[in-house]
PDB file of C-alpha atoms and ligand atoms in Angstrom:
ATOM      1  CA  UNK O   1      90.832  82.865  93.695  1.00 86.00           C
ATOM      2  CA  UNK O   2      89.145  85.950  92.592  1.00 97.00           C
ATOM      3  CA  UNK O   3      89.714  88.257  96.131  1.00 98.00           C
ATOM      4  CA  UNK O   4      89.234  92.323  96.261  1.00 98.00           C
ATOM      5  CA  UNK O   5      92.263  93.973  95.711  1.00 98.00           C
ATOM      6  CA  UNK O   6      92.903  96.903  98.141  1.00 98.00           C
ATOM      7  CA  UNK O   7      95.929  99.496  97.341  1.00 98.00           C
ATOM      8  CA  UNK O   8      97.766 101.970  99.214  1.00 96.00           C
ATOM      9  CA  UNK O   9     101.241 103.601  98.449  1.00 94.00           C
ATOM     10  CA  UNK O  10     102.129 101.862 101.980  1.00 91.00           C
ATOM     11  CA  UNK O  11     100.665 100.488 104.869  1.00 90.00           C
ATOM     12  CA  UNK O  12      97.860 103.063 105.392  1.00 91.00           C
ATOM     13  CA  UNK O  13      95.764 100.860 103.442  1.00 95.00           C
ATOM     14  CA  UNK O  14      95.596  98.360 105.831  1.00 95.00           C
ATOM     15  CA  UNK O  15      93.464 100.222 108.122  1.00 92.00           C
ATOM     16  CA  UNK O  16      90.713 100.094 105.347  1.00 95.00           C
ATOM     17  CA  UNK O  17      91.286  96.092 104.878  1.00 97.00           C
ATOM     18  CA  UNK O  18      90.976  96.028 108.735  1.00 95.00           C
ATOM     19  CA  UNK O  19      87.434  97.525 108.911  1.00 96.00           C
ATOM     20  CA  UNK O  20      86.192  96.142 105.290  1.00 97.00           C
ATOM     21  CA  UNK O  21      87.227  92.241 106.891  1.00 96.00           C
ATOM     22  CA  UNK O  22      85.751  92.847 110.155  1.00 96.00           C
ATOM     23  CA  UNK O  23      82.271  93.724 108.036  1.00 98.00           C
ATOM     24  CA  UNK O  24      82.663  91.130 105.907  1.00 98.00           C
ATOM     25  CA  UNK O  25      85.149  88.304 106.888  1.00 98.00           C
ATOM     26  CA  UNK O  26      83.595  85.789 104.145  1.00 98.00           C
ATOM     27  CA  UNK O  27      85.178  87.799 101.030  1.00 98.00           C
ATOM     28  CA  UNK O  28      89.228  86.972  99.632  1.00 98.00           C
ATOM     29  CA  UNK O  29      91.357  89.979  99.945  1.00 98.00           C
ATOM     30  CA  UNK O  30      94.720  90.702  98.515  1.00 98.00           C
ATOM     31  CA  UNK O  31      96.703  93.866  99.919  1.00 98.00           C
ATOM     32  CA  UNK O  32      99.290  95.341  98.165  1.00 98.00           C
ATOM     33  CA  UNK O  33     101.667  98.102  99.490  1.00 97.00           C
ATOM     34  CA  UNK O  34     104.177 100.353  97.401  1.00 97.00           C
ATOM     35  CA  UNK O  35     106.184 100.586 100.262  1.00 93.00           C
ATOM     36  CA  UNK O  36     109.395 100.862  98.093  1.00 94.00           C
ATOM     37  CA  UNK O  37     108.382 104.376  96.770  1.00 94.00           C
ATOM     38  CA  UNK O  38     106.201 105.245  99.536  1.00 90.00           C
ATOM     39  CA  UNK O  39     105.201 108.251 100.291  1.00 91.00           C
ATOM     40  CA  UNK O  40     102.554 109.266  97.247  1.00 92.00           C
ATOM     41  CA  UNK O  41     101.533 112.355  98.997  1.00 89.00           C
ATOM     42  CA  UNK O  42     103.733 114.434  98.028  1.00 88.00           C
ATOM     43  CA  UNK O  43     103.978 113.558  94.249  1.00 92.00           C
ATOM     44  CA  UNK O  44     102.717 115.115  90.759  1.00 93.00           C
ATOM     45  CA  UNK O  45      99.793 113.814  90.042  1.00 94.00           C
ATOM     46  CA  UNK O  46     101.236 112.392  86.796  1.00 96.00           C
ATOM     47  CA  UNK O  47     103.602 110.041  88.947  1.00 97.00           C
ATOM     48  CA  UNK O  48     100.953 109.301  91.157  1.00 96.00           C
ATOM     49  CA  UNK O  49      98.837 108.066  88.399  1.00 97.00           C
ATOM     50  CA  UNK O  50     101.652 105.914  86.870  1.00 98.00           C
ATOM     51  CA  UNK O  51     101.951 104.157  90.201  1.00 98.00           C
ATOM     52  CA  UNK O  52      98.861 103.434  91.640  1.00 98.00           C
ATOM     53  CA  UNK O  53      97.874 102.217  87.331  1.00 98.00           C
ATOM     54  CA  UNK O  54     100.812  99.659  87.734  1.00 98.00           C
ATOM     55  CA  UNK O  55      99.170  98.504  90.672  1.00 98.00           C
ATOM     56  CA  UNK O  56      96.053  98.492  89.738  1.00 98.00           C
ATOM     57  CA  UNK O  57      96.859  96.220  87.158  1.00 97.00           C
ATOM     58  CA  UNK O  58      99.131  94.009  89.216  1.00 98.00           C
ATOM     59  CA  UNK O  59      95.937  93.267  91.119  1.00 98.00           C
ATOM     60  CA  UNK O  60      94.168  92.924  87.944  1.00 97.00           C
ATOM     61  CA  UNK O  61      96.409  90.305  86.838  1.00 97.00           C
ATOM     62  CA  UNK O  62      96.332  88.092  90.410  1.00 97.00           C
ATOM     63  CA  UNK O  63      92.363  87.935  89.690  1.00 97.00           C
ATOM     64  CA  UNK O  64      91.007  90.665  91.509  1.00 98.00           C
ATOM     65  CA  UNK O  65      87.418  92.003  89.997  1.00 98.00           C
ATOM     66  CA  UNK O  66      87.440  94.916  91.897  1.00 98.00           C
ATOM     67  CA  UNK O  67      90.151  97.149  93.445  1.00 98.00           C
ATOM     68  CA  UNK O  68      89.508  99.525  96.359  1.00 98.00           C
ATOM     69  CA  UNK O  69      92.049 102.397  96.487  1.00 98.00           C
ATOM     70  CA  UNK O  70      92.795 102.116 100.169  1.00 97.00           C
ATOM     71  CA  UNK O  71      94.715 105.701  99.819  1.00 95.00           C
ATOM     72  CA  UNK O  72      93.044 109.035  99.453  1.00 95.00           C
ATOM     73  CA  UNK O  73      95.866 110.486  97.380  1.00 94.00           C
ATOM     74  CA  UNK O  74      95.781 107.927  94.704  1.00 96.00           C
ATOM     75  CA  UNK O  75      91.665 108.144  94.725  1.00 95.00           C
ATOM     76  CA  UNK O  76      91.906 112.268  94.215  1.00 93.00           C
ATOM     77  CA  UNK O  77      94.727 111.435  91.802  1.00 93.00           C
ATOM     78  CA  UNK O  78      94.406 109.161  89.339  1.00 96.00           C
ATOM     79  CA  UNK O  79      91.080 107.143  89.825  1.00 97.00           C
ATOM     80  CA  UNK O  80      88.692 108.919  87.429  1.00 96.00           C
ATOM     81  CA  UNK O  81      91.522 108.748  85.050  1.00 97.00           C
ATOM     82  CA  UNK O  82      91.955 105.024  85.678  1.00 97.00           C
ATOM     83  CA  UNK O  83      88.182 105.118  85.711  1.00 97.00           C
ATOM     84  CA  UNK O  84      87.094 106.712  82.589  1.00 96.00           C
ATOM     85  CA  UNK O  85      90.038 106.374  80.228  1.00 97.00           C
ATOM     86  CA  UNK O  86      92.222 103.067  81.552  1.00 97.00           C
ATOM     87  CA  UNK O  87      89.533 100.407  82.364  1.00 96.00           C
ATOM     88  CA  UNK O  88      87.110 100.856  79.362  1.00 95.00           C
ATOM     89  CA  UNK O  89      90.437  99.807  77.180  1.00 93.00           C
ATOM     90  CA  UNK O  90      91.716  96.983  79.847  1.00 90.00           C
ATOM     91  CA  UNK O  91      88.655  95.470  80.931  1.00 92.00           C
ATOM     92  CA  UNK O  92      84.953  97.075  81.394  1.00 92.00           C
ATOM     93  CA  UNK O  93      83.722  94.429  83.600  1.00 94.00           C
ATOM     94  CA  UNK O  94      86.436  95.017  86.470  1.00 97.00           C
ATOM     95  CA  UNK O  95      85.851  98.255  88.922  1.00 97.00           C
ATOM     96  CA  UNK O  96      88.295 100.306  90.865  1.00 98.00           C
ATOM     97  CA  UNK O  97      86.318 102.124  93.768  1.00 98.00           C
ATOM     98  CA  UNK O  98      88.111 105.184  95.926  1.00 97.00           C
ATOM     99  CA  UNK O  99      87.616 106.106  99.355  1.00 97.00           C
ATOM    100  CA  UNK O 100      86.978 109.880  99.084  1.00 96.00           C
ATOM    101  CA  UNK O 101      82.983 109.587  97.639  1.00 95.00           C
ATOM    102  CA  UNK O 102      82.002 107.306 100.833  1.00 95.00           C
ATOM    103  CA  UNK O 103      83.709 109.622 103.318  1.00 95.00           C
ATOM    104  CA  UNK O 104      82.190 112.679 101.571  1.00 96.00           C
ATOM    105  CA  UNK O 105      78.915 110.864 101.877  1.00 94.00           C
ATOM    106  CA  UNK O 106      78.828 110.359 105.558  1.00 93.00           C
ATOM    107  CA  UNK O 107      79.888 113.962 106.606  1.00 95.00           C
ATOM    108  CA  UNK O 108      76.350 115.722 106.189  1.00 94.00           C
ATOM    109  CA  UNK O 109      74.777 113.748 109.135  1.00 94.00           C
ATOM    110  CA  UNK O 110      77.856 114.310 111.318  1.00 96.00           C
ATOM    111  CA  UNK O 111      78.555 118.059 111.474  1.00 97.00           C
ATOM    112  CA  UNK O 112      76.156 120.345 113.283  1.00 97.00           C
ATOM    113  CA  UNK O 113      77.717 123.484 112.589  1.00 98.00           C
ATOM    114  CA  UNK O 114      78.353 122.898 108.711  1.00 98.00           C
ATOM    115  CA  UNK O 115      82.100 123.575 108.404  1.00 98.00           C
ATOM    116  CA  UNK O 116      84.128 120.630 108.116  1.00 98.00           C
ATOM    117  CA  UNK O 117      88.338 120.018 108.490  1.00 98.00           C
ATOM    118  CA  UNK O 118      90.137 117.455 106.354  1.00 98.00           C
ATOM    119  CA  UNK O 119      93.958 116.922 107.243  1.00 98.00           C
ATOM    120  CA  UNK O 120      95.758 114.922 104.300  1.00 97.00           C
ATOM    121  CA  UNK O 121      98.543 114.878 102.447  1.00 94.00           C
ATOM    122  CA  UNK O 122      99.811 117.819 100.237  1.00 94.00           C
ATOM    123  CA  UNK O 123      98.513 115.711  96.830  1.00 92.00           C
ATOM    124  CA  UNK O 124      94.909 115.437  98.085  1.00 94.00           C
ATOM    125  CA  UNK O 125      94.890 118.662  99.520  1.00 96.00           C
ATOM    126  CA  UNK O 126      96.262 120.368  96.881  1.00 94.00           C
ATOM    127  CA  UNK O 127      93.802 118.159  94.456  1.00 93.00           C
ATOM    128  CA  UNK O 128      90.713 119.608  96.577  1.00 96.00           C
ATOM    129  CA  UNK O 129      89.097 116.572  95.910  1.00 95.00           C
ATOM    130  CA  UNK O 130      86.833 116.661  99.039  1.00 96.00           C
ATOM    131  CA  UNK O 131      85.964 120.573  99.093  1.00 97.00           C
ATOM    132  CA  UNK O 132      84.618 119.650  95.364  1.00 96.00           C
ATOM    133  CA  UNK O 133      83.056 116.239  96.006  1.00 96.00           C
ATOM    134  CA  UNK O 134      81.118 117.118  99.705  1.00 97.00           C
ATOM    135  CA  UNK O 135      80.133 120.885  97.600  1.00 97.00           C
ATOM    136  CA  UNK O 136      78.462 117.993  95.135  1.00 96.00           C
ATOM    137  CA  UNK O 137      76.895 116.556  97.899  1.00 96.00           C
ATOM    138  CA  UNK O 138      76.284 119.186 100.914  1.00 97.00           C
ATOM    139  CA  UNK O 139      76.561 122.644  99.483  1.00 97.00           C
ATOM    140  CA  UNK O 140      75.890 124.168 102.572  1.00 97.00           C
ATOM    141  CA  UNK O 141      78.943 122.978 103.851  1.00 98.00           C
ATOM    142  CA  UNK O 142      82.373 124.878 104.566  1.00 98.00           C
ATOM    143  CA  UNK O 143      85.605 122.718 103.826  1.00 98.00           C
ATOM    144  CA  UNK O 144      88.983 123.989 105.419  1.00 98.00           C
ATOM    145  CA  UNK O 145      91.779 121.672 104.258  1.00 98.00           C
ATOM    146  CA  UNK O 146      95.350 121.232 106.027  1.00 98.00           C
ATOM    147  CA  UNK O 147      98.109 119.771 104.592  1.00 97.00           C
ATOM    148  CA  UNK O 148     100.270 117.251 107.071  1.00 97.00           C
ATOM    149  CA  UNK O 149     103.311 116.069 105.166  1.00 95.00           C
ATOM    150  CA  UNK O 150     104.783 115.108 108.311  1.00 95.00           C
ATOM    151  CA  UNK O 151     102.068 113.276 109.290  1.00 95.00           C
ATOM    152  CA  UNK O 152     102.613 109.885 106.860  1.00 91.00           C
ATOM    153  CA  UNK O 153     106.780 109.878 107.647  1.00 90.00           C
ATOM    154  CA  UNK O 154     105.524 109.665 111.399  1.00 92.00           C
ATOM    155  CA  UNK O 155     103.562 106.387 111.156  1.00 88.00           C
ATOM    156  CA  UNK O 156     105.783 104.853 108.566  1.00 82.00           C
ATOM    157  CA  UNK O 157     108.635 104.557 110.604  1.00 84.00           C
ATOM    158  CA  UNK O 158     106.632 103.297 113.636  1.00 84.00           C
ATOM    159  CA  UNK O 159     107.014 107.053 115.555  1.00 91.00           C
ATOM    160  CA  UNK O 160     103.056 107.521 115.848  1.00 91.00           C
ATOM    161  CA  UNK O 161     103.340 106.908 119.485  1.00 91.00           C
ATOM    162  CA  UNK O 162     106.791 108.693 120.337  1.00 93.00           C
ATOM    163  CA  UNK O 163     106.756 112.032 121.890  1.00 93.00           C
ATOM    164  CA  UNK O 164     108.145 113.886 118.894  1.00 93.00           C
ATOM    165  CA  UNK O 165     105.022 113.263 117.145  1.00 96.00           C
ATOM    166  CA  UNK O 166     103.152 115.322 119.427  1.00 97.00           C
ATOM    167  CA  UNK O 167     104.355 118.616 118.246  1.00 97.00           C
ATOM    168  CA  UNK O 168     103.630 117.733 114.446  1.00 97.00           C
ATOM    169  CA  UNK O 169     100.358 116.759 115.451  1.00 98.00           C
ATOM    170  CA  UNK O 170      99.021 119.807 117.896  1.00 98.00           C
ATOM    171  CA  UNK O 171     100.709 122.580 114.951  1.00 98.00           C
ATOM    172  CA  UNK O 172      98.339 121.185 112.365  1.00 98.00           C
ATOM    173  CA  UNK O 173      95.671 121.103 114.590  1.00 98.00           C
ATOM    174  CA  UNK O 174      96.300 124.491 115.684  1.00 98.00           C
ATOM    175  CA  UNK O 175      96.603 125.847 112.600  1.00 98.00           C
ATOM    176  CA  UNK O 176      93.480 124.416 111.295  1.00 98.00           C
ATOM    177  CA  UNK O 177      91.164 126.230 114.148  1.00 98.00           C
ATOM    178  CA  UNK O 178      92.675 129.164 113.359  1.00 98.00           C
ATOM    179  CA  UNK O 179      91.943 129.039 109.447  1.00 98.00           C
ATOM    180  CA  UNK O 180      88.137 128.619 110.938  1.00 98.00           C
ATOM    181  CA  UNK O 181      87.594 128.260 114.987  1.00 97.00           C
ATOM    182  CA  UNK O 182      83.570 126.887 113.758  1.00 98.00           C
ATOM    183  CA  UNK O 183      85.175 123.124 112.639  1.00 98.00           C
ATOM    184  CA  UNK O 184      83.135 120.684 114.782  1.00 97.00           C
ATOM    185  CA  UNK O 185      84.117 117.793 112.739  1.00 98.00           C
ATOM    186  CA  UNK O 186      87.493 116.721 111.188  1.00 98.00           C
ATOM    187  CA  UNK O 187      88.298 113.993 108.428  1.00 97.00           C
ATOM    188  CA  UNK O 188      91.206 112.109 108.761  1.00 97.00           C
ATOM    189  CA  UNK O 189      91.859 111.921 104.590  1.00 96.00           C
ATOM    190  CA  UNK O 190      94.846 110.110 104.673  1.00 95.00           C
ATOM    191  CA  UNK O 191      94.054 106.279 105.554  1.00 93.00           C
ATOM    192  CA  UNK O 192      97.754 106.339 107.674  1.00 92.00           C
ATOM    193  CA  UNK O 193      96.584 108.826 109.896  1.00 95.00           C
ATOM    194  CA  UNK O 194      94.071 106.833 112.160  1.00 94.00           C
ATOM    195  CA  UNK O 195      97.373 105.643 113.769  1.00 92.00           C
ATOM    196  CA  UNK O 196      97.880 108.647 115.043  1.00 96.00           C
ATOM    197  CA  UNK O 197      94.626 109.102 116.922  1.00 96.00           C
ATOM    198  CA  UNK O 198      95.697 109.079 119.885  1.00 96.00           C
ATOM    199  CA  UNK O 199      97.700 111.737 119.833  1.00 97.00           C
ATOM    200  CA  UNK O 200      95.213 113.433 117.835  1.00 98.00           C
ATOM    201  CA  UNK O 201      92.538 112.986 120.813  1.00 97.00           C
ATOM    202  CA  UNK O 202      94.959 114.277 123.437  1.00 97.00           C
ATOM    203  CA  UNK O 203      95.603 117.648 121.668  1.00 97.00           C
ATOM    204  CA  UNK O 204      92.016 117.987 119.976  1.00 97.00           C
ATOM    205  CA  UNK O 205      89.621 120.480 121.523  1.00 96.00           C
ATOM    206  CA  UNK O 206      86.567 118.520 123.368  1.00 94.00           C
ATOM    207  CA  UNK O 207      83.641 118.946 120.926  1.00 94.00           C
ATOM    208  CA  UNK O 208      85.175 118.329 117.905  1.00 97.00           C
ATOM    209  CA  UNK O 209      84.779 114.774 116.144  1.00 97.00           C
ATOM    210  CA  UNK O 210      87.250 113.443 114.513  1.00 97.00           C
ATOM    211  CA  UNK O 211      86.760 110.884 111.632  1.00 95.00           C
ATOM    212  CA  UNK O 212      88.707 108.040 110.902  1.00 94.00           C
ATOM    213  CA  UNK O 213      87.470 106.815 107.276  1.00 95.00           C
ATOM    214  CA  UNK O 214      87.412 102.957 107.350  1.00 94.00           C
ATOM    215  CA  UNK O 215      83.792 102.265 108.714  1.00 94.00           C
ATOM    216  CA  UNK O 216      82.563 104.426 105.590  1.00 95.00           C
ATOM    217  CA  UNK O 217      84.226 102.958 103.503  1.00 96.00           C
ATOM    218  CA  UNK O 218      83.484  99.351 104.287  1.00 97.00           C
ATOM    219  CA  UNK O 219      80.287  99.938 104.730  1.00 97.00           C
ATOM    220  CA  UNK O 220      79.873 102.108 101.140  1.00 96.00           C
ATOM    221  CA  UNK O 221      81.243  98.957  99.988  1.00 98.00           C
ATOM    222  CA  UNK O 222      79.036  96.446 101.634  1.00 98.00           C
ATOM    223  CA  UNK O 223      76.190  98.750  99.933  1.00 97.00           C
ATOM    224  CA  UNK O 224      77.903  98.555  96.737  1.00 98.00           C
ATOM    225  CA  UNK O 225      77.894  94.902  96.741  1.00 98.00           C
ATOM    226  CA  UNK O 226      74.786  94.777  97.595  1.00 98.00           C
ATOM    227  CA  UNK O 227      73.553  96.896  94.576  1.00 98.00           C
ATOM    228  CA  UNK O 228      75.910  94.745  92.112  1.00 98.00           C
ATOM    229  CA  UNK O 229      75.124  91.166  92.375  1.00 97.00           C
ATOM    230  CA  UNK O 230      77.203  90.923  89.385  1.00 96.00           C
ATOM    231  CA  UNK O 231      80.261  92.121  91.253  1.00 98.00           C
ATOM    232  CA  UNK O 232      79.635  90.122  94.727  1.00 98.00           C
ATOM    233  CA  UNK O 233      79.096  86.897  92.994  1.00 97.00           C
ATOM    234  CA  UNK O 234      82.206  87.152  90.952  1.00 97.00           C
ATOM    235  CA  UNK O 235      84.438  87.557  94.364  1.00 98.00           C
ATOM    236  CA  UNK O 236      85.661  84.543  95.955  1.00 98.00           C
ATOM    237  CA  UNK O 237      84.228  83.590  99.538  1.00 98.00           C
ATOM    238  CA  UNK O 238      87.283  81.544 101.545  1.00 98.00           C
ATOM    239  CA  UNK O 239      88.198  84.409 104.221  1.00 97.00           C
ATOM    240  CA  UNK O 240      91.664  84.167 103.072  1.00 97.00           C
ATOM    241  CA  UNK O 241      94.086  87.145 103.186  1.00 96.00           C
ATOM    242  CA  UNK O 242      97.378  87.385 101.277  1.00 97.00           C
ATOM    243  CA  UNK O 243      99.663  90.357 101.435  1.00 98.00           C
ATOM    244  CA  UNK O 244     102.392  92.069  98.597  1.00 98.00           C
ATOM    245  CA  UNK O 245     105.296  94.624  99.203  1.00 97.00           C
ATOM    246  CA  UNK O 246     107.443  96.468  96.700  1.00 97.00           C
ATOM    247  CA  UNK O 247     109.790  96.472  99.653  1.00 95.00           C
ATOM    248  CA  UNK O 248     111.615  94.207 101.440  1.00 93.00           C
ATOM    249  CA  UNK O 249     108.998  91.916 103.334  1.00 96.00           C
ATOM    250  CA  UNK O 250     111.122  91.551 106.966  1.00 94.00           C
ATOM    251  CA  UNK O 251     109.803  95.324 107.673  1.00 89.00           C
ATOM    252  CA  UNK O 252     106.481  95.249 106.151  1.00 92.00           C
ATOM    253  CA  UNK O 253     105.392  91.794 108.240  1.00 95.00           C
ATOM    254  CA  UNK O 254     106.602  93.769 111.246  1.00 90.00           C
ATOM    255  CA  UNK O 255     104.590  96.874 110.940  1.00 88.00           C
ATOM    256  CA  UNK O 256     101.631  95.462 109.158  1.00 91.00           C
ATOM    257  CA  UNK O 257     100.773  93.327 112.383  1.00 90.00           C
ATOM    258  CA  UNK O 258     100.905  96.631 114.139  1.00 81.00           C
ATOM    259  CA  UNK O 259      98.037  97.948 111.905  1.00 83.00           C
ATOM    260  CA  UNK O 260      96.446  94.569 111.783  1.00 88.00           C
ATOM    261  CA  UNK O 261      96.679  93.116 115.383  1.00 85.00           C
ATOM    262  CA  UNK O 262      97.993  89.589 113.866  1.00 90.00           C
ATOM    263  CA  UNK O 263     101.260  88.087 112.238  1.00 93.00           C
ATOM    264  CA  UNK O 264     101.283  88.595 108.763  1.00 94.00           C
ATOM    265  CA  UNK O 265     103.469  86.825 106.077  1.00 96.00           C
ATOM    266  CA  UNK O 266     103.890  89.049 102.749  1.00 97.00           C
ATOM    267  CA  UNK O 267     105.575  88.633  99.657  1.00 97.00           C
ATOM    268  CA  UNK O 268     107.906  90.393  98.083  1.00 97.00           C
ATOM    269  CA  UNK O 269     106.875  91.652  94.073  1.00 97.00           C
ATOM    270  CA  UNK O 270     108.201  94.112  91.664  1.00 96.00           C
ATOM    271  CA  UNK O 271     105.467  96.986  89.502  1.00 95.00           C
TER     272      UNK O 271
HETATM  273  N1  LIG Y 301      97.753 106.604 102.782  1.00 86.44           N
HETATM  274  C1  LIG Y 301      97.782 107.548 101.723  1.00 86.44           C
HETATM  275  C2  LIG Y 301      96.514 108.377 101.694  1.00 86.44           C
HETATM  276  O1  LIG Y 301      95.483 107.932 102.162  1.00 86.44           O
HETATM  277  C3  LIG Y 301      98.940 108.492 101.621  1.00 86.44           C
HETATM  278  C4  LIG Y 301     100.267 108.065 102.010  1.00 86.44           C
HETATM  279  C5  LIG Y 301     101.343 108.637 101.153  1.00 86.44           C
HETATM  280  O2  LIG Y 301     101.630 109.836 101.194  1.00 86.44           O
HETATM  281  O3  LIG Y 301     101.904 107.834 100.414  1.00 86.44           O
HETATM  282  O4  LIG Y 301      96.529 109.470 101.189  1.00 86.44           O
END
């Protein structure tokens, strides 16, 4: 089994290996959460990096080619690091992609007026990752960036739907229309936070689009595959899915079929 390895510090990820299976259900996936030192967002970056490398190399090791960092802090964190200084020493021929690039990609056809909100995590905030990828990209374009540290605790221990959520969710989208009242697009930059879209769209102005990541991203990758025939034709084709935890895997199995809409049955590892 060679399957694509997709990462995230918890179970945020799985909201990217739901969209990248429903475009392409032939491929072998293997998922691995962190969920024992969950959250990543707000970390140094030099932890971050230590983490998501051990992982990285964990998937590495169970015969993944090619690693997708299913988590938008680890990508503004540590993947050009991994990138340029950790794979040419482990192994050239293997990739790690991020999810940041294809969701800066897709936000120049979206917004009309040209000034764009992102609400993530304190890390990729703080990292301004996106203002200095979509200024590569769409210069024209104004980036306004809100931190929601509350956000990730919220979904993690299944309280996305509750009513407290509500008030963490309308204060950070209050306080991003008043850092600029032009936003007619938001990012969700944090691959937990489409679980909280519901909420979202009951407090969000009409107008404003709001952008959950994961059809960017699998597409991007479908692209990418399509570009690499290299890659694809290294990556094994039985639509199987297998899922690790750092945590306990009672808890995970429960939650994950939340995000996934089907029983799941993971296994336990240590980093
Ligand atoms: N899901 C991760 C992301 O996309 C962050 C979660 C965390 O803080 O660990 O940024």
């Amino acid at each position: 089994m060679s399957p694509i390895g997709i990462f995230d510090s918890g179970y945020g990820g799985l909201t990217i290996l739901r969209t990248i299976r429903q475009l392409m259900p032939q491929y072998d996936y293997l998922y691995l959460g962190d969920n024992a030192r969950t959250p990543y967002g707000t970390r140094s970056f030099e932890v971050v990096y230590e983490f998501t490398l051990q992982a990285v190399n964990r998937l590495f090791l169970e015969g993944c080619p090619l690693v997708i960092l299913g988590c938008n802090t680890a990508s503004a964190k540590a993947l050009r690091t991994i990138q340029q200084h950790d794979l040419p020493q482990t192994d050239p021929s293997r990739r790690v992609l991020g999810v940041i690039r294809p969701t800066a990609e897709c936000i120049g056809n979206i917004t009309q007026t040209r000034h764009v909100g992102i609400f993530a995590t304190p890390g990729t905030i703080r990292s301004r990752t996106y203002d200095l990828e979509i200024a590569k990209l769409h210069p024209d374009i104004k980036v306004t960036g809100v931190a929601c540290p509350m956000w990730v605790p919220l979904v993690e221990n299944n309280e996305a739907h509750m009513p407290g959520a509500d008030y963490f969710v309308k204060q950070k989208i209050d306080e991003l229309l008043a850092l600029d009242p032009q936003v007619d697009s938001i990012i969700l930059g944090c691959t937990h936070y489409p679980l909280l879209m519901d909420k979202i769209q009951q407090h969000i102005p009409s107008g404003i689009k709001v952008i959950p990541q994961g059809d960017y991203v699998a597409t991007s990758l479908q692209y990418y595959l399509q570009r690499h025939p290299e890659m694809q034709s290294r990556i094994s084709q039985s639509g199987t899915l297998r899922l690790l935890t750092t945590e306990q895997p009672e808890q995970f199995n429960e939650s994950a079929a939340i995000f996934l809409d089907h029983p799941v049955d993971a296994v336990r590892i240590t980093l």
